[in-house]
Tab-separated table of N, CA and C in Angstrom:
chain	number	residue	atom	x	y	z
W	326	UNK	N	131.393	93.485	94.982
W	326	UNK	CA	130.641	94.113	93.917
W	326	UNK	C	129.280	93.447	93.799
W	327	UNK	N	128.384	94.323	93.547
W	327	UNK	CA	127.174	93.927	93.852
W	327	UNK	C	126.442	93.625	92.046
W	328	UNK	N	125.578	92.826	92.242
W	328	UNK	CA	125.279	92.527	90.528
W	328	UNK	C	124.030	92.841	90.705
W	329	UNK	N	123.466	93.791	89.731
W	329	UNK	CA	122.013	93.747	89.462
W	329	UNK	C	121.165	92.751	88.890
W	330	UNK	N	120.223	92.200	89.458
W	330	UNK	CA	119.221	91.192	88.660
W	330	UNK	C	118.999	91.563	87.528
W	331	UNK	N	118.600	91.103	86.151
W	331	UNK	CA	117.694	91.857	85.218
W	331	UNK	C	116.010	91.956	85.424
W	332	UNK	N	116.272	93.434	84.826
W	332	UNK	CA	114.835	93.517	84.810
W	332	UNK	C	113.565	93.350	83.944
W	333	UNK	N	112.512	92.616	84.655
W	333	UNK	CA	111.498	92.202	83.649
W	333	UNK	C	110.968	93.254	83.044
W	334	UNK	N	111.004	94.230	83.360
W	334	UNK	CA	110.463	95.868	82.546
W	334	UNK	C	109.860	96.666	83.973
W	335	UNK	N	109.671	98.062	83.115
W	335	UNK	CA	108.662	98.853	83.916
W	335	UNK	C	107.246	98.602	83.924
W	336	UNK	N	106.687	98.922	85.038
W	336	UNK	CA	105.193	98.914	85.148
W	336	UNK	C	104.931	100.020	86.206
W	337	UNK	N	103.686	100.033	86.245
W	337	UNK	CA	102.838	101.229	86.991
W	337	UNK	C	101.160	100.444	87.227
W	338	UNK	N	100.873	100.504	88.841
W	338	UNK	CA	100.014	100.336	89.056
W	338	UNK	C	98.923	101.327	89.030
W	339	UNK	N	97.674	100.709	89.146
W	339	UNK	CA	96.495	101.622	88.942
W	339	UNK	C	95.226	100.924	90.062
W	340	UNK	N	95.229	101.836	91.017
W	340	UNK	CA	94.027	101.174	91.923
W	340	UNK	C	92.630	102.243	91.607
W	341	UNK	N	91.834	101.564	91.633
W	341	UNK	CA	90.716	101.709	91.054
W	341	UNK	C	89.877	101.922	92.452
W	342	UNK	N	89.294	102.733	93.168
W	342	UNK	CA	88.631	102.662	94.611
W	342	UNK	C	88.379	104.274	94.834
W	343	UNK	N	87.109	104.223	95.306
W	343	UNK	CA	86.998	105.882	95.945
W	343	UNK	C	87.204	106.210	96.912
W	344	UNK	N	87.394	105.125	97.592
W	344	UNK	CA	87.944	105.857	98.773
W	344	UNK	C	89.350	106.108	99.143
W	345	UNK	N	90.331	105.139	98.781
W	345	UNK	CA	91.637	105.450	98.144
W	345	UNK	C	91.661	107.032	97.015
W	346	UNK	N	91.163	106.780	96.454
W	346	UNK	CA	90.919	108.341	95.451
W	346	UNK	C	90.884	109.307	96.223
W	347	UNK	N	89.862	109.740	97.070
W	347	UNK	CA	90.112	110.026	98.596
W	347	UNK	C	91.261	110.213	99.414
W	348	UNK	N	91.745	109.689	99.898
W	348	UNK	CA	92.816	110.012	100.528
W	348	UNK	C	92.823	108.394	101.496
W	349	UNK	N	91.878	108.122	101.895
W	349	UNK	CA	91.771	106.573	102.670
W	349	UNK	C	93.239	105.602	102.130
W	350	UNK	N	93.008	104.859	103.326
W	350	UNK	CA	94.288	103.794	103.593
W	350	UNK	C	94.467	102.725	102.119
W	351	UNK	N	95.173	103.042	101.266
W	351	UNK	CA	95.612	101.685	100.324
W	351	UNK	C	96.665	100.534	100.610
W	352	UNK	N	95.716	99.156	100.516
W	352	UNK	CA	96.724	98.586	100.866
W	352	UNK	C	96.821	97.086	99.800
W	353	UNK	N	95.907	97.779	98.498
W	353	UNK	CA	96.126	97.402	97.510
W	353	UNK	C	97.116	97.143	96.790
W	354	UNK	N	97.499	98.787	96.370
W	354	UNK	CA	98.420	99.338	95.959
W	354	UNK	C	100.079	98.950	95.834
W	355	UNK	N	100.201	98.967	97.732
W	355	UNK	CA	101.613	98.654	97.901
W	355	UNK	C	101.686	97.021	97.592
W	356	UNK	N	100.656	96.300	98.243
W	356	UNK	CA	100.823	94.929	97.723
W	356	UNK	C	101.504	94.440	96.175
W	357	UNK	N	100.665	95.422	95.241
W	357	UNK	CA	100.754	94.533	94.195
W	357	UNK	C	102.044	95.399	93.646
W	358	UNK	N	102.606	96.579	93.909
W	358	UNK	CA	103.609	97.030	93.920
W	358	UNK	C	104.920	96.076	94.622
W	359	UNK	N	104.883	95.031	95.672
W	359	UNK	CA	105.435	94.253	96.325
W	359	UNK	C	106.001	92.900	95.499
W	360	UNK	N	104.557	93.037	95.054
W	360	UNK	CA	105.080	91.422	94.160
W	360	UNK	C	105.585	91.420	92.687
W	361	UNK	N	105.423	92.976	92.339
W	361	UNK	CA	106.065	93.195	90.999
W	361	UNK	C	107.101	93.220	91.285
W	362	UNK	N	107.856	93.800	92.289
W	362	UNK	CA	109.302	94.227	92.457
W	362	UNK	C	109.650	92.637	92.633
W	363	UNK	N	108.971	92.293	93.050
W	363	UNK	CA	109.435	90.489	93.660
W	363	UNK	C	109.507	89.700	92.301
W	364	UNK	N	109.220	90.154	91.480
W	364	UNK	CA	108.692	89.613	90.052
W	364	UNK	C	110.048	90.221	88.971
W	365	UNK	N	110.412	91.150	89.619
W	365	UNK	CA	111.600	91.828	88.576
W	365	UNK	C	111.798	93.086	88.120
W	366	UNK	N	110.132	93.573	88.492
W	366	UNK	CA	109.768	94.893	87.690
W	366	UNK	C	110.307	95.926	88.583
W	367	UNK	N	110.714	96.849	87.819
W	367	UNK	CA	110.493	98.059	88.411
W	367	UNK	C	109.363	99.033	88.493
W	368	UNK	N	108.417	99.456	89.298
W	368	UNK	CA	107.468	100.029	89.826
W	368	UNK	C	107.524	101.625	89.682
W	369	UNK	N	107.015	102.097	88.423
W	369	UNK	CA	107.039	103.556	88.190
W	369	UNK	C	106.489	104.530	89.701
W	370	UNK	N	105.078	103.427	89.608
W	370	UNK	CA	104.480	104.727	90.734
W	370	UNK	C	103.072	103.444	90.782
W	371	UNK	N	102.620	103.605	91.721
W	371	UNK	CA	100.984	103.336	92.108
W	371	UNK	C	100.074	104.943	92.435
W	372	UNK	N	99.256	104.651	91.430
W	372	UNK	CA	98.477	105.639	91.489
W	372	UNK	C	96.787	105.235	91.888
W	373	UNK	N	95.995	105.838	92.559
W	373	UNK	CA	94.749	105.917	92.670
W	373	UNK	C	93.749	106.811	92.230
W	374	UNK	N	92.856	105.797	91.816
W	374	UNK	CA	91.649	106.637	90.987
W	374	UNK	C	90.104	106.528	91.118
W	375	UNK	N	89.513	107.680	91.065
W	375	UNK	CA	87.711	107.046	91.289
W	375	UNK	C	87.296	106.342	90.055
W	376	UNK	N	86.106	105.198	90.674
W	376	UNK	CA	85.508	104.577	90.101
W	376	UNK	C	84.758	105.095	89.087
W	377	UNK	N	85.720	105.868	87.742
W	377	UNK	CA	84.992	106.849	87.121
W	377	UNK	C	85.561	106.227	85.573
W	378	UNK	N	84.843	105.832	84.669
W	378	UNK	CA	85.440	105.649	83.179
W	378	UNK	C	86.533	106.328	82.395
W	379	UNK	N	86.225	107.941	82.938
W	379	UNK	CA	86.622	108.770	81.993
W	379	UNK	C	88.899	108.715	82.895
W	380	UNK	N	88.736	108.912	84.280
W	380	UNK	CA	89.557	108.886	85.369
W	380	UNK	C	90.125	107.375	84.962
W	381	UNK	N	89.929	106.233	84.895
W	381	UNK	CA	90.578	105.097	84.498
W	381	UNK	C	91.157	105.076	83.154
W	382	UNK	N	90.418	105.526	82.511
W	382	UNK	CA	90.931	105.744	81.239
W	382	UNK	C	92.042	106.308	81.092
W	383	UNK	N	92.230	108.046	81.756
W	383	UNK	CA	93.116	108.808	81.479
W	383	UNK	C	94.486	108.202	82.446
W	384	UNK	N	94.176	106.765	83.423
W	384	UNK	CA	95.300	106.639	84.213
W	384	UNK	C	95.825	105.911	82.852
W	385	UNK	N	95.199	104.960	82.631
W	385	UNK	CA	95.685	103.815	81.841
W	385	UNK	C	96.642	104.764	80.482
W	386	UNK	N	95.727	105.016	79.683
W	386	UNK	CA	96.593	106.149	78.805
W	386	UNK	C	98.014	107.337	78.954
W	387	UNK	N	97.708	107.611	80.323
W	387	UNK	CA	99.111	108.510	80.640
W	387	UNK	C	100.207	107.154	80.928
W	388	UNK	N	100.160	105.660	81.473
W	388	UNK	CA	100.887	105.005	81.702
W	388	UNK	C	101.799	104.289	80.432
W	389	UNK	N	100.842	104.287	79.384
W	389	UNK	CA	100.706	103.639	77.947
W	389	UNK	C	102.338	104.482	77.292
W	390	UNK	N	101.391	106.127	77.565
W	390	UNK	CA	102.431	106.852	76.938
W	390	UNK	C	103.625	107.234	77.433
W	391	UNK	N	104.009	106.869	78.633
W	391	UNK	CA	104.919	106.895	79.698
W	391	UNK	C	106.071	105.819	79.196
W	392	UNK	N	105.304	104.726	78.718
W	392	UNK	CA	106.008	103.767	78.130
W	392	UNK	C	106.765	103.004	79.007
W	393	UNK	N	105.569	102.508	79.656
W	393	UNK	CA	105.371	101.347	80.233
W	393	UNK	C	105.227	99.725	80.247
W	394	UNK	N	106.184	98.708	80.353
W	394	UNK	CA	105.629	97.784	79.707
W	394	UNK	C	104.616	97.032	80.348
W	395	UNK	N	103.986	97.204	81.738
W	395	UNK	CA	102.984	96.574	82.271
W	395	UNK	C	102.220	97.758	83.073
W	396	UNK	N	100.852	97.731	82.497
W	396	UNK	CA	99.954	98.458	83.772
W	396	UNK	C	99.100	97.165	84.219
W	397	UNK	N	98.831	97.396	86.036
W	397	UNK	CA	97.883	96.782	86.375
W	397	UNK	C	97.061	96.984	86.949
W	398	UNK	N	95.807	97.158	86.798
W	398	UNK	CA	95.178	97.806	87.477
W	398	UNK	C	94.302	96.941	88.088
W	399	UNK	N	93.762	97.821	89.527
W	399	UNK	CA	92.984	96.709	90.729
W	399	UNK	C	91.840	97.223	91.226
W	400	UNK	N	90.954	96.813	90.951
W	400	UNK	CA	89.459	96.978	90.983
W	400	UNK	C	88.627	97.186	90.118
W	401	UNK	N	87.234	97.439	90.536
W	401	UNK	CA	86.803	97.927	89.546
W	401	UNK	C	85.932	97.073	88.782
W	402	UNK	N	86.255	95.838	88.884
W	402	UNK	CA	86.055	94.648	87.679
W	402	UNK	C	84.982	93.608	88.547
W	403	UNK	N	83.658	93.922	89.171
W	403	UNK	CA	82.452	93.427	89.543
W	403	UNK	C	81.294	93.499	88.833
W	404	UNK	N	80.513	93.834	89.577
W	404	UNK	CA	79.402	93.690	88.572
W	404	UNK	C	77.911	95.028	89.689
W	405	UNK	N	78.629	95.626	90.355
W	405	UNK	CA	78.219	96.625	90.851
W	405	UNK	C	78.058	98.142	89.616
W	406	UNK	N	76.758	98.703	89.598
W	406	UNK	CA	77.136	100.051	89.058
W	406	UNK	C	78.556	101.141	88.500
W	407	UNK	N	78.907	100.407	89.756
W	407	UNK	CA	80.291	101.598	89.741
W	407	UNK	C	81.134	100.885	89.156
W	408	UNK	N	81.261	99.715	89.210
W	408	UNK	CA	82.637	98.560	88.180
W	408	UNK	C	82.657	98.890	86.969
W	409	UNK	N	83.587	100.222	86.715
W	409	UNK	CA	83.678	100.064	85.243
W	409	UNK	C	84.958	100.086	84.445
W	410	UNK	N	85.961	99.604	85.590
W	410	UNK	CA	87.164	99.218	85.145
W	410	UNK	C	87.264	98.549	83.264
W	411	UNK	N	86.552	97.194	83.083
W	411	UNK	CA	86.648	96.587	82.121
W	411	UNK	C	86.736	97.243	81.084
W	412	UNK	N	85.010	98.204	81.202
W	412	UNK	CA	84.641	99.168	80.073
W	412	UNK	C	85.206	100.020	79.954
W	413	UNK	N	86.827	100.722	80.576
W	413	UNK	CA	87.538	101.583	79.997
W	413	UNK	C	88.671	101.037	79.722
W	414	UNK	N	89.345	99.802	80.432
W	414	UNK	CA	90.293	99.314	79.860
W	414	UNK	C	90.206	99.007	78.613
W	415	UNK	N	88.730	98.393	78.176
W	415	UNK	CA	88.731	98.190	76.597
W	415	UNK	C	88.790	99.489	75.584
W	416	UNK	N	88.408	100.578	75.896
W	416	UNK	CA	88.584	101.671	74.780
W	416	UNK	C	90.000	102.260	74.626
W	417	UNK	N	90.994	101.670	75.527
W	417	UNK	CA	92.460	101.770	75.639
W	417	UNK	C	92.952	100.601	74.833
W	418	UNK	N	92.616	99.685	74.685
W	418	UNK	CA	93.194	98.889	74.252
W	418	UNK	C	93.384	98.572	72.513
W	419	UNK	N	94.082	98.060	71.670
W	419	UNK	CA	94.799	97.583	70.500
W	419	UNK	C	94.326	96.431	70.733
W	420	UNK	N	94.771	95.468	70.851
W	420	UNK	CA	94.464	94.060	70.654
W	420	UNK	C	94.074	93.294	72.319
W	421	UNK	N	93.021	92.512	72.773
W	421	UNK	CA	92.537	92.041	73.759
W	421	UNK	C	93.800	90.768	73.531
W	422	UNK	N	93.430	90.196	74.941
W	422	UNK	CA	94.417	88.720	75.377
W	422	UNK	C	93.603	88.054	76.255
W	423	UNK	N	92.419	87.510	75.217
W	423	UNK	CA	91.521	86.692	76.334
W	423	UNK	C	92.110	85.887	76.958
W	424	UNK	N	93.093	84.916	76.157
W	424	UNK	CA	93.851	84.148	77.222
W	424	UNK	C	94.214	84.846	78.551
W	425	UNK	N	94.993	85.163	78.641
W	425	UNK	CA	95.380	86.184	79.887
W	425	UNK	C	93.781	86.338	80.994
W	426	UNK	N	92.738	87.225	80.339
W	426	UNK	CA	91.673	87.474	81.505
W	426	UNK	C	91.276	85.700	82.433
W	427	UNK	N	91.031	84.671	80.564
W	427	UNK	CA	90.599	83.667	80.639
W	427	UNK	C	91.168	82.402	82.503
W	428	UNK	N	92.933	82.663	82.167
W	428	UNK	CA	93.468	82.201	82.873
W	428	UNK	C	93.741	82.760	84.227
W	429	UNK	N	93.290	83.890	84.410
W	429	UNK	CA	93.492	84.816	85.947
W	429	UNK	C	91.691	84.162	86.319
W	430	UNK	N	90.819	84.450	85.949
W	430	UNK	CA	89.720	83.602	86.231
W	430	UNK	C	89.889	82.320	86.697
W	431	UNK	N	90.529	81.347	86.047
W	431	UNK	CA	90.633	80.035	86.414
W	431	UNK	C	91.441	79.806	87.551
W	432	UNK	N	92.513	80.132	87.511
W	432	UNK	CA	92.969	80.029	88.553
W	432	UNK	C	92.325	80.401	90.096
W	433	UNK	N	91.760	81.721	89.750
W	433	UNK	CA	91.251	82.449	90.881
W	433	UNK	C	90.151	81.413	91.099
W	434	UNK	N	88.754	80.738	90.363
W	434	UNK	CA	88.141	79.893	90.832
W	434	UNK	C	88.959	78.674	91.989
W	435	UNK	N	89.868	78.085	90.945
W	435	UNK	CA	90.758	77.177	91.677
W	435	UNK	C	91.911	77.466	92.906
W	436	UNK	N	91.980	78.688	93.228
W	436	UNK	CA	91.875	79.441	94.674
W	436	UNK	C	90.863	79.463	95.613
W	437	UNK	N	90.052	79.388	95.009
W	437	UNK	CA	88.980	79.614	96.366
W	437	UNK	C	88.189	80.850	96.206
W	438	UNK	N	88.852	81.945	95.241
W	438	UNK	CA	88.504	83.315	95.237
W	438	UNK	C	87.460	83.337	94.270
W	439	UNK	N	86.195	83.719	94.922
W	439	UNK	CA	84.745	84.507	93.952
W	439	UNK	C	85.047	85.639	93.537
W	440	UNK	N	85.816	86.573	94.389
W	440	UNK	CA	86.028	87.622	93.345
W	440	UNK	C	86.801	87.568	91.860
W	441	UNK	N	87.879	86.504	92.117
W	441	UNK	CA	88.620	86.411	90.915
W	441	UNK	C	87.396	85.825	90.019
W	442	UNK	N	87.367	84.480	90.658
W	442	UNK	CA	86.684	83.624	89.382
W	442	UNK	C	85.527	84.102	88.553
W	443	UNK	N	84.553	85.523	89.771
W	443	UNK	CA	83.741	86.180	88.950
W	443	UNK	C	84.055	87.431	87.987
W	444	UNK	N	85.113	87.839	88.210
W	444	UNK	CA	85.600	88.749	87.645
W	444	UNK	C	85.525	89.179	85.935
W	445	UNK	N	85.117	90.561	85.426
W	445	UNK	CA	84.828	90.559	84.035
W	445	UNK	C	85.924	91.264	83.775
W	446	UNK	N	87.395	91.599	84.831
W	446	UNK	CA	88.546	92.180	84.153
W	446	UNK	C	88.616	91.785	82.836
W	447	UNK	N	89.835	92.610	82.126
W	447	UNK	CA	89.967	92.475	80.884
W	447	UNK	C	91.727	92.530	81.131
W	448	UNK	N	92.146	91.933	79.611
W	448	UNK	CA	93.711	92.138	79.487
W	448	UNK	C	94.092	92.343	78.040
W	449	UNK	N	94.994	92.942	78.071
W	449	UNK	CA	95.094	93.176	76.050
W	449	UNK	C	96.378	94.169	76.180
W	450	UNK	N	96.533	94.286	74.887
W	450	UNK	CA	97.931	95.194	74.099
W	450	UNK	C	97.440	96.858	74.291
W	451	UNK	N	98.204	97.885	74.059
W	451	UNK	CA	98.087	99.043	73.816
W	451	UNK	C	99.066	99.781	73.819
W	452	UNK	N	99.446	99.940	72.176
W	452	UNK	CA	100.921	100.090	72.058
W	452	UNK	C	101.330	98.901	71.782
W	453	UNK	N	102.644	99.344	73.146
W	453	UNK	CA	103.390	97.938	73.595
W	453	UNK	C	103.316	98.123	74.866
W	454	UNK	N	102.395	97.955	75.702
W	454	UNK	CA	102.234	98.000	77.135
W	454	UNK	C	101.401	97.183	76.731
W	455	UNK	N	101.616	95.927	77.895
W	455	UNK	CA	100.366	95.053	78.117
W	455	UNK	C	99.465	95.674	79.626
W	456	UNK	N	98.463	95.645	79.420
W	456	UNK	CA	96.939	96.329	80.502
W	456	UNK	C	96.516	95.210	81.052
W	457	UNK	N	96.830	94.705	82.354
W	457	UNK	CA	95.650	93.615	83.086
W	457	UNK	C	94.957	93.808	83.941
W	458	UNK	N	93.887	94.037	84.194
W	458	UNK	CA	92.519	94.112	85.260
W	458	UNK	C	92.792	93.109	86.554
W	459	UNK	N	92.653	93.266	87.482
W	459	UNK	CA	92.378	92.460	88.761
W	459	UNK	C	91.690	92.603	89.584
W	460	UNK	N	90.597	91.951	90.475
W	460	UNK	CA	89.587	92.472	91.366
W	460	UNK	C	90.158	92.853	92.326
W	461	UNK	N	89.625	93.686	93.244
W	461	UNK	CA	90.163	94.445	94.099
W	461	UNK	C	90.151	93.830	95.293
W	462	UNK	N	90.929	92.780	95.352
W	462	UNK	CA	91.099	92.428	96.539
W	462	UNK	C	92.186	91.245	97.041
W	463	UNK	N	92.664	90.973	98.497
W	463	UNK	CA	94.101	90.644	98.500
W	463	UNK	C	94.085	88.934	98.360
W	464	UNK	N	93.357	88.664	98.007
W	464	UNK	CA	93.451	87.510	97.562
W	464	UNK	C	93.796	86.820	96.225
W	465	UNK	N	92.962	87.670	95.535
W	465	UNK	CA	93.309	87.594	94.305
W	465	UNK	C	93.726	88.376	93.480
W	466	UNK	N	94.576	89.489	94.165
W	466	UNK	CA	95.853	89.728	93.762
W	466	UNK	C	97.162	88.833	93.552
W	467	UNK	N	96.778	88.758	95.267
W	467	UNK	CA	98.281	87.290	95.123
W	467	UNK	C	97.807	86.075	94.227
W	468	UNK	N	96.606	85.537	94.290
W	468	UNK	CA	96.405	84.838	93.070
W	468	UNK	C	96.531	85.331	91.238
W	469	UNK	N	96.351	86.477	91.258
W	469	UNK	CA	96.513	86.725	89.778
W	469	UNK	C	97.966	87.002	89.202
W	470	UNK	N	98.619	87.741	90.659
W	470	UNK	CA	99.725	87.711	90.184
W	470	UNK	C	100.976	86.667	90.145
W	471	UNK	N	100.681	85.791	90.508
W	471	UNK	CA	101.300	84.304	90.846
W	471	UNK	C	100.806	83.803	89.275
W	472	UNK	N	99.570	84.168	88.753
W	472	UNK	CA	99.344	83.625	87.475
W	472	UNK	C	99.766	84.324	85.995
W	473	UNK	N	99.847	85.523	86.446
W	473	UNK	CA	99.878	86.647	85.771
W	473	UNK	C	101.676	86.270	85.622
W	474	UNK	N	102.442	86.390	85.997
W	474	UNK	CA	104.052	86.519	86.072
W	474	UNK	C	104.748	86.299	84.920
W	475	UNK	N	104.729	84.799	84.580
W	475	UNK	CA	105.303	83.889	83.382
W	475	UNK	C	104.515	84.381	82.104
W	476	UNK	N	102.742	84.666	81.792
W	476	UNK	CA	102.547	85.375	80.958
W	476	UNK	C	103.007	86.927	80.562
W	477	UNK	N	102.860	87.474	81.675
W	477	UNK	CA	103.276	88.815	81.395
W	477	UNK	C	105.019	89.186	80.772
W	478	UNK	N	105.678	87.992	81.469
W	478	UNK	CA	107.120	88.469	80.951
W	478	UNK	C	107.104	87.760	79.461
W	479	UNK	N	106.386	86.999	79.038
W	479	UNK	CA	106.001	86.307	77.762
W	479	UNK	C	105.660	87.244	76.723
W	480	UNK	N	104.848	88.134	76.811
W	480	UNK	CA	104.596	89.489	76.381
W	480	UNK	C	104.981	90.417	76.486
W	481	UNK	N	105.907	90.295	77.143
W	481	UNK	CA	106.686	91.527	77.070
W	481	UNK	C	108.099	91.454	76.403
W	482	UNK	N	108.512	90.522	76.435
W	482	UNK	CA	109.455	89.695	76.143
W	482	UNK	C	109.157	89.675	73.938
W	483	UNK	N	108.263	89.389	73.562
W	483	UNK	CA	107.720	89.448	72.822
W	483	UNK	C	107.363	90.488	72.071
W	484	UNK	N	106.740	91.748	72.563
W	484	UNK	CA	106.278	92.719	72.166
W	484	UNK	C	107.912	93.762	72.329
W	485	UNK	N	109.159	93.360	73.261
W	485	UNK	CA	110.154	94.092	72.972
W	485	UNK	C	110.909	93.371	71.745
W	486	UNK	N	110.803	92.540	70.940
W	486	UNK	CA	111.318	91.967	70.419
W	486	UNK	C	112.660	91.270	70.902
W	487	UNK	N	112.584	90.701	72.098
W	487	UNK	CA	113.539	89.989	72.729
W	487	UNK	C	113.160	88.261	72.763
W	488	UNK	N	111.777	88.165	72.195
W	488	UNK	CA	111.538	86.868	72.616
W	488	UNK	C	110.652	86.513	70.818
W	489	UNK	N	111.061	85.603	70.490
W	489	UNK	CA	110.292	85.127	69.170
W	489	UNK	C	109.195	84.155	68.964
């Protein structure tokens, strides 16, 4: 007889890229889909979206109401024209968790990774889904989500009222 692990909750990824939006090769996506499952979660769906405010928005929001306890979304979060991940994650959001952005930064410096450490992602409440930003790329993915893990089940844990 086989025993199921428990699970840390649902989540749903969100890649942020036009050319993925497109139809082009993601290999974002499945990654960070990889390490959630490795993490506990179960993985609604990875979805892709253009580098568009209104398009990030409506991913983040259909995931919210899906009732989800983690979205994460990957890209987006530079400092190019088109990066406007941050600025729609925030009009989704209830309450911010600077800690959370604060500490995916640090770490990512203390990786090695410029994209992390420069990164203006954002992280916060909405609902009860926690929303975290990550730069789009495979480095600091595996770095954020190596950092990201123990907080996220902290909050979630929390926000289900399982943890006090």
């Amino acid at each position: 007889m086989e025993i199921d692990a428990p699970v840390a909750g649902r989540a749903l990824v969100v890649v942020v890229d036009d050319r993925t939006a497109h139809g082009g090769v993601d290999s974002l996506g499945p990654l960070v889909t990889e390490l959630l499952t490795e993490a506990g979660f179960l993985v609604d769906a990875s979805v892709s979206v253009q580098a568009d405010e209104v398009e990030i928005r409506n991913a983040l929001n259909t995931a919210v109401i899906g009732g989800v306890d983690l979205v994460i979304s990957v890209g987006g979060t530079g400092m190019s024209p088109r990066d406007v991940t941050p600025e729609a994650t925030s009009q989704v959001l209830d309450r911010e968790l600077t800690g959370i952005s604060e500490a995916l930064r640090a770490s990512g410096r203390v990786a090695g990774s410029l994209d992390a450490g420069l990164s203006r992602g954002v992280a916060g409440i909405s609902g009860s889904t926690l929303v975290v930003n990550l730069p789009g790329t495979r480095a600091a993915v595996r770095d954020g989500m190596a950092t990201l893990g123990p907080l996220a089940s902290k909050v979630i844990g929390e926000l289900s009222g399982l943890v006090e």
